[in-house]
Amino acid sequence: MGEVKVNLPENSYQIEIGSDISGKVRAYFEGAGFSSRALIVTDSNVGRLYENSVEEVLRSAGLDAETYRIPAGESSKCLAEAEKIYTRAIANGLDRNSVICALGGGVVGDVAGFVAATYMRGIPYVQMPTSLLAQVDSSVGGKVAVNHSLGKNMIGAFYQPKRVFIDLAFLATLPPREIYTGLGEIVKYGAIFDADFFAYMEAHGPEILALGPEALEHVVRRSCEIKAEVVGQDERENGLRRILNFGHTMGHAIEKETKYVRYNHGEAVAIGMAGAAYISEELGLINDTAVARLLCLLEALHLPTRAKGCTVDAMYADIFHDKKTVNGRVNWVLLDALGHAVVRQDVPEEIVRRSMARILE
Ligand code: GLY
């Protein structure tokens, strides 16, 4: 069992990591002082497996907990689904001190967090992420959002959870591809922030892929520590937090060009990290050995490093429509060492295009 603290000027919170942690969950809700009415938001896949046991834990802690299921999938991350959750919250009598529990992957966490941020101008919420991607990324840091038909995550807020409970036992029922997508974000943390962590993953690939308890606990905890450290220094992404977008600029373009179907998020980010590494190499920031180590680790963890179905022209146009591009300036997150990131706005177009060409099949 590990605990990681997210230290913020206001609204600091704890991340609890372990296996079968329902005792910790119960003790927290018993002492948290929330109003008795609580709402668990989950989806049709996760709810089938886990909502009864989580309801049971919350009820044993004295809460009058009910569950609302959204349909599984990205299309639920929208205002229409949020409105249905508001309706259920009102109908169930949730007040300003009631808690929403987000039990699921990134979609559930983002939409439930968005509802918590806006219902009655903001009520408490607790993240219970069930996918590896959500455990190491989206459940931590307070980015909550829904999509608009013209763009992903366009409507949202920075709104921190009261606590994050990461139960590694949830991962046992995830399909392998869902594990790989989470590993994409985990490799990112090593590449941008911690050379030793990167080397650990190189040395322990098979144990990580087999979800060996020690290796799994280590990579999840270290990822959360790194995210907590970065968010603690820059909650609203005015500076340092941008490094968490390593691989995401080209990654988002790949997701868009392949209609969000061919690649899941972590896979697209893996290809985007390869692209950013090529830019870093062309600028002379890292050498070809560092690039080869990154590609080799990604491939060892069953992640792609080249994309099908995209063109350089389309991807180049996409990066200027990215939310992170401000006033036509792309903040490229690059590596100046394996384990350290830099943000650059001065990357020449021909280097970007050449690097994009290297990641296309
Ligand atoms: N997923 C990037 C961030 O939370 O800033």
Coordinates of C-alpha atoms and ligand atoms in Angstrom, one line a residue:
M1 CA 0.0 0.0 0.0
G2 CA 1.4 3.4 -1.0
E3 CA 0.3 6.9 -0.4
V4 CA 1.2 9.9 -2.6
K5 CA 0.3 13.4 -1.7
V6 CA -0.7 16.0 -4.3
N7 CA 0.4 19.3 -2.6
L8 CA -1.4 22.3 -3.9
P9 CA -1.9 25.8 -2.5
E10 CA -5.5 24.9 -1.9
N11 CA -7.2 21.5 -2.2
S12 CA -4.3 19.2 -1.5
Y13 CA -5.2 15.5 -1.5
Q14 CA -4.0 12.0 -1.2
I15 CA -3.7 9.2 -3.6
E16 CA -4.0 5.7 -2.0
I17 CA -2.5 2.9 -4.0
G18 CA -2.8 -0.8 -3.2
S19 CA -4.7 -4.0 -3.9
D20 CA -8.1 -4.7 -2.5
I21 CA -8.3 -1.5 -0.5
S22 CA -12.0 -1.5 0.4
G23 CA -11.0 -1.2 4.1
K24 CA -9.2 2.1 3.4
V25 CA -12.2 3.3 1.3
R26 CA -14.7 2.5 4.0
A27 CA -12.6 4.2 6.7
Y28 CA -12.2 7.4 4.5
F29 CA -15.9 7.7 3.8
E30 CA -16.8 7.1 7.4
G31 CA -14.7 10.0 8.5
A32 CA -15.0 12.4 5.6
G33 CA -18.1 14.2 6.8
F34 CA -20.0 14.1 3.5
S35 CA -23.9 14.4 3.4
S36 CA -25.5 11.0 3.5
R37 CA -26.7 11.0 -0.1
A38 CA -23.9 9.9 -2.5
L39 CA -23.8 9.1 -6.2
I40 CA -21.5 6.6 -7.8
V41 CA -21.0 7.3 -11.5
T42 CA -19.8 4.3 -13.5
D43 CA -20.2 2.9 -17.0
S44 CA -22.0 -0.2 -18.4
N45 CA -18.8 -2.3 -18.5
V46 CA -17.3 -1.4 -15.1
G47 CA -20.7 -1.2 -13.4
R48 CA -21.5 -4.8 -14.3
L49 CA -18.3 -5.9 -12.5
Y50 CA -17.8 -3.6 -9.6
E51 CA -20.7 -1.3 -8.7
N52 CA -22.3 -3.6 -6.2
S53 CA -19.2 -4.0 -4.2
V54 CA -18.4 -0.3 -4.2
E55 CA -22.0 0.5 -3.3
E56 CA -21.7 -2.0 -0.4
V57 CA -18.5 -0.3 0.9
L58 CA -20.1 3.2 0.8
R59 CA -23.3 1.9 2.5
S60 CA -21.2 0.2 5.2
A61 CA -19.6 3.6 5.8
G62 CA -23.1 5.0 6.4
L63 CA -23.8 6.6 3.1
D64 CA -27.0 6.3 1.2
A65 CA -25.2 5.5 -2.1
E66 CA -26.8 4.9 -5.5
T67 CA -25.2 4.2 -8.9
Y68 CA -25.7 5.9 -12.2
R69 CA -24.4 4.1 -15.3
I70 CA -23.4 5.8 -18.5
P71 CA -22.9 3.8 -21.7
A72 CA -19.3 2.7 -22.0
G73 CA -17.2 4.7 -24.6
E74 CA -16.0 8.1 -25.5
S75 CA -19.4 9.2 -26.9
S76 CA -20.7 9.4 -23.3
K77 CA -18.2 12.2 -22.6
C78 CA -20.7 14.9 -23.6
L79 CA -23.0 17.6 -22.2
A80 CA -26.1 15.4 -22.9
E81 CA -24.8 12.7 -20.7
A82 CA -23.7 15.2 -18.0
E83 CA -27.2 16.6 -18.0
K84 CA -28.6 13.1 -17.3
I85 CA -26.3 12.8 -14.3
Y86 CA -27.4 16.3 -13.0
T87 CA -31.0 15.1 -13.3
R88 CA -30.2 12.0 -11.3
A89 CA -28.2 14.1 -8.7
I90 CA -31.2 16.4 -8.2
A91 CA -33.7 13.6 -8.1
N92 CA -31.6 11.8 -5.5
G93 CA -31.4 14.9 -3.4
L94 CA -27.6 15.4 -3.6
D95 CA -26.7 18.7 -1.7
R96 CA -23.6 20.9 -1.7
N97 CA -21.9 18.5 0.7
S98 CA -22.8 15.3 -1.1
V99 CA -20.0 13.3 -2.8
I100 CA -19.8 11.9 -6.3
C101 CA -17.6 8.8 -6.8
A102 CA -16.2 8.3 -10.3
L103 CA -15.8 4.5 -10.7
G104 CA -14.3 3.8 -14.1
G105 CA -11.8 4.8 -16.7
G106 CA -10.9 8.2 -18.1
V107 CA -14.4 8.9 -19.6
V108 CA -16.2 8.3 -16.4
G109 CA -13.6 10.3 -14.4
D110 CA -13.8 13.2 -16.7
V111 CA -17.6 13.4 -17.0
A112 CA -18.3 12.7 -13.4
G113 CA -15.6 15.2 -12.3
F114 CA -17.1 17.8 -14.7
V115 CA -20.6 17.2 -13.1
A116 CA -19.0 17.5 -9.6
A117 CA -17.3 20.8 -10.7
T118 CA -20.5 22.3 -11.9
Y119 CA -23.4 20.8 -9.9
M120 CA -24.5 23.4 -7.4
R121 CA -21.3 25.3 -8.3
G122 CA -19.1 22.4 -7.2
I123 CA -19.5 19.5 -4.9
P124 CA -16.8 17.0 -3.6
Y125 CA -15.8 14.1 -5.7
V126 CA -13.6 11.0 -5.3
Q127 CA -11.8 9.2 -8.1
M128 CA -11.8 5.4 -8.2
P129 CA -10.0 4.8 -11.5
T130 CA -10.3 1.2 -12.9
S131 CA -8.2 1.4 -16.0
L132 CA -4.4 1.7 -15.9
L133 CA -4.5 4.9 -18.0
A134 CA -6.9 6.5 -15.6
Q135 CA -4.9 5.3 -12.6
V136 CA -1.6 6.9 -13.8
D137 CA -3.0 9.9 -15.6
S138 CA -6.5 11.2 -15.8
S139 CA -7.7 10.6 -12.2
V140 CA -4.8 12.7 -10.9
G141 CA -4.5 16.4 -11.4
G142 CA -8.0 17.7 -11.6
K143 CA -8.5 18.1 -15.4
V144 CA -12.2 17.4 -15.9
A145 CA -14.1 17.9 -19.2
V146 CA -16.6 16.8 -21.8
N147 CA -16.1 16.9 -25.5
H148 CA -17.8 19.2 -28.0
S149 CA -18.7 18.1 -31.5
L150 CA -15.9 20.4 -32.8
G151 CA -13.2 19.1 -30.4
K152 CA -12.2 16.9 -27.5
N153 CA -12.1 18.2 -23.9
M154 CA -13.3 21.6 -25.1
I155 CA -15.6 22.3 -22.1
G156 CA -14.1 21.7 -18.7
A157 CA -12.4 22.9 -15.6
F158 CA -9.5 22.3 -13.3
Y159 CA -11.3 20.8 -10.3
Q160 CA -9.4 18.6 -7.9
P161 CA -10.8 15.4 -6.3
K162 CA -10.9 15.0 -2.6
R163 CA -9.1 11.7 -2.8
V164 CA -8.0 9.1 -5.4
F165 CA -8.3 5.4 -4.6
I166 CA -6.2 3.3 -6.9
D167 CA -7.1 -0.3 -6.5
L168 CA -4.7 -2.4 -8.6
A169 CA -7.1 -5.4 -8.3
F170 CA -9.3 -3.7 -10.8
L171 CA -6.6 -4.2 -13.5
A172 CA -7.1 -8.0 -13.4
T173 CA -10.2 -7.7 -15.7
L174 CA -8.7 -5.3 -18.2
P175 CA -8.0 -6.6 -21.7
P176 CA -4.3 -6.6 -22.6
R177 CA -4.6 -3.7 -25.0
E178 CA -6.0 -1.5 -22.2
I179 CA -2.9 -2.3 -20.2
Y180 CA -0.6 -1.4 -23.1
T181 CA -2.4 2.0 -23.5
G182 CA -1.7 2.8 -19.8
L183 CA 1.9 1.8 -20.3
G184 CA 2.2 4.4 -23.0
E185 CA 1.6 7.2 -20.4
I186 CA 3.9 5.4 -17.9
V187 CA 6.8 5.3 -20.3
K188 CA 6.1 9.1 -20.8
Y189 CA 6.8 9.8 -17.1
G190 CA 10.2 8.0 -17.3
A191 CA 11.2 9.8 -20.5
I192 CA 10.3 13.3 -19.4
F193 CA 11.2 13.2 -15.7
D194 CA 13.1 10.2 -14.4
A195 CA 16.0 8.4 -16.1
D196 CA 16.2 5.7 -13.4
F197 CA 12.5 5.0 -13.8
F198 CA 13.0 4.7 -17.5
A199 CA 15.8 2.2 -16.9
Y200 CA 13.6 0.3 -14.4
M201 CA 11.0 -0.2 -17.2
E202 CA 13.7 -1.4 -19.6
A203 CA 14.9 -4.0 -17.1
H204 CA 11.4 -5.2 -15.9
G205 CA 9.3 -5.3 -19.1
P206 CA 8.1 -8.9 -18.7
E207 CA 7.1 -8.4 -15.1
I208 CA 5.2 -5.2 -15.9
L209 CA 3.4 -6.9 -18.8
A210 CA 2.5 -9.8 -16.6
L211 CA 1.1 -7.4 -14.0
G212 CA 3.5 -8.8 -11.4
P213 CA 2.4 -7.2 -8.1
E214 CA 5.7 -5.6 -7.2
A215 CA 6.5 -4.2 -10.6
L216 CA 2.9 -3.0 -11.1
E217 CA 2.8 -1.2 -7.7
H218 CA 6.1 0.4 -8.5
V219 CA 5.2 1.8 -11.9
V220 CA 1.8 3.0 -10.8
R221 CA 3.2 4.7 -7.7
R222 CA 6.2 6.3 -9.4
S223 CA 3.9 7.6 -12.2
C224 CA 1.6 9.1 -9.6
E225 CA 4.5 10.6 -7.7
I226 CA 5.8 12.3 -10.9
K227 CA 2.4 13.6 -11.9
A228 CA 1.8 14.9 -8.3
E229 CA 5.2 16.6 -8.3
V230 CA 4.5 18.3 -11.7
V231 CA 0.9 19.3 -10.9
G232 CA 2.0 20.5 -7.4
Q233 CA 4.3 23.0 -9.1
D234 CA 1.9 24.0 -11.9
E235 CA -1.7 23.1 -11.3
R236 CA -3.1 25.1 -14.3
E237 CA -0.6 24.3 -16.9
N238 CA 1.0 27.7 -17.2
G239 CA 4.5 26.2 -17.5
L240 CA 6.0 22.9 -16.1
R241 CA 2.7 20.9 -16.5
R242 CA 3.1 21.2 -20.3
I243 CA 5.8 18.5 -20.1
L244 CA 3.0 16.0 -19.4
N245 CA 1.9 16.6 -23.0
F246 CA 5.1 14.8 -24.4
G247 CA 3.9 12.8 -27.4
H248 CA 0.5 14.4 -27.3
T249 CA 0.8 17.0 -30.0
M250 CA 1.4 14.4 -32.8
G251 CA -0.6 11.8 -30.8
H252 CA -3.8 13.9 -30.9
A253 CA -3.3 14.5 -34.7
I254 CA -2.9 10.7 -35.2
E255 CA -6.1 10.1 -33.2
K256 CA -8.0 12.7 -35.2
E257 CA -6.7 11.4 -38.6
T258 CA -7.7 7.9 -37.7
K259 CA -11.1 8.9 -36.5
Y260 CA -10.4 7.9 -32.9
V261 CA -10.8 4.3 -33.9
R262 CA -7.6 2.7 -35.2
Y263 CA -5.4 3.8 -32.1
N264 CA -6.4 4.2 -28.5
H265 CA -5.0 7.2 -26.6
G266 CA -1.8 5.5 -25.2
E267 CA -1.0 4.0 -28.6
A268 CA -1.3 7.4 -30.4
V269 CA 0.8 9.0 -27.6
A270 CA 3.5 6.3 -28.1
I271 CA 3.7 7.1 -31.8
G272 CA 3.7 10.8 -30.9
M273 CA 6.6 10.3 -28.4
A274 CA 8.6 8.6 -31.2
G275 CA 7.9 11.7 -33.4
A276 CA 8.9 14.1 -30.7
A277 CA 12.1 12.1 -30.1
Y278 CA 12.9 12.4 -33.8
I279 CA 12.5 16.2 -33.6
S280 CA 14.7 16.2 -30.5
E281 CA 17.4 14.2 -32.4
E282 CA 17.2 16.5 -35.4
L283 CA 17.7 19.6 -33.2
G284 CA 20.7 17.9 -31.6
L285 CA 19.1 17.6 -28.2
I286 CA 19.5 13.8 -27.9
N287 CA 21.5 11.3 -29.9
D288 CA 20.3 8.3 -31.9
T289 CA 21.0 5.9 -29.0
A290 CA 18.5 7.7 -26.8
V291 CA 15.9 7.6 -29.6
A292 CA 16.6 3.9 -30.1
R293 CA 16.1 3.2 -26.4
L294 CA 12.8 4.9 -26.4
L295 CA 11.5 3.1 -29.5
C296 CA 12.8 -0.2 -28.1
L297 CA 11.0 0.2 -24.7
L298 CA 7.8 1.2 -26.4
E299 CA 7.9 -1.8 -28.7
A300 CA 8.8 -4.2 -25.8
L301 CA 5.6 -3.0 -24.1
H302 CA 3.5 -3.8 -27.2
L303 CA 3.1 -0.2 -28.2
P304 CA 3.3 1.1 -31.8
T305 CA 5.9 3.6 -33.0
R306 CA 4.6 4.2 -36.5
A307 CA 1.1 5.1 -37.7
K308 CA -1.0 3.9 -40.6
G309 CA -3.7 6.0 -42.2
C310 CA -2.2 9.5 -41.7
T311 CA -0.5 12.0 -44.0
V312 CA 2.1 14.6 -43.1
D313 CA 0.0 17.4 -44.6
A314 CA -3.1 16.5 -42.6
M315 CA -1.2 16.0 -39.3
Y316 CA 0.7 19.3 -39.8
A317 CA -2.6 21.2 -40.2
D318 CA -4.0 19.4 -37.2
I319 CA -1.3 20.6 -34.8
F320 CA -2.5 24.2 -35.3
H321 CA -6.0 23.3 -34.2
D322 CA -4.8 21.7 -31.0
K323 CA -6.0 23.2 -27.7
K324 CA -2.4 23.5 -26.6
T325 CA -1.5 25.7 -29.6
V326 CA -1.8 29.3 -28.6
N327 CA -1.7 32.2 -31.0
G328 CA -0.3 29.8 -33.7
R329 CA 2.6 28.7 -31.5
V330 CA 3.0 25.0 -30.9
N331 CA 4.6 24.2 -27.5
W332 CA 6.7 21.2 -28.6
V333 CA 7.6 19.0 -25.6
L334 CA 11.0 17.5 -26.5
L335 CA 13.8 15.6 -24.7
D336 CA 17.2 16.9 -24.0
A337 CA 18.0 13.7 -22.2
L338 CA 16.2 10.4 -21.5
G339 CA 14.6 11.5 -18.3
H340 CA 14.4 15.2 -18.9
A341 CA 12.0 17.3 -21.1
V342 CA 12.2 20.8 -22.5
V343 CA 9.5 22.9 -24.2
R344 CA 10.4 24.6 -27.5
Q345 CA 8.3 26.9 -29.8
D346 CA 11.1 27.4 -32.4
V347 CA 11.0 24.1 -34.2
P348 CA 11.4 24.7 -38.0
E349 CA 8.5 23.4 -40.2
E350 CA 10.8 21.1 -42.2
I351 CA 12.0 19.3 -39.1
V352 CA 8.5 18.8 -37.9
R353 CA 7.4 17.5 -41.3
R354 CA 10.5 15.2 -41.6
S355 CA 9.9 13.8 -38.1
M356 CA 6.2 13.2 -39.0
A357 CA 7.2 11.3 -42.1
R358 CA 9.4 9.0 -40.0
I359 CA 6.5 7.9 -37.9
L360 CA 4.2 7.1 -40.8
E361 CA 3.9 3.6 -42.4
Ligands
GLY1 N1 -2.8 14.5 -19.0 C1 -2.0 15.7 -18.9 C2 -2.3 16.5 -17.7 O1 -3.0 16.0 -16.8 O2 -1.8 17.6 -17.6

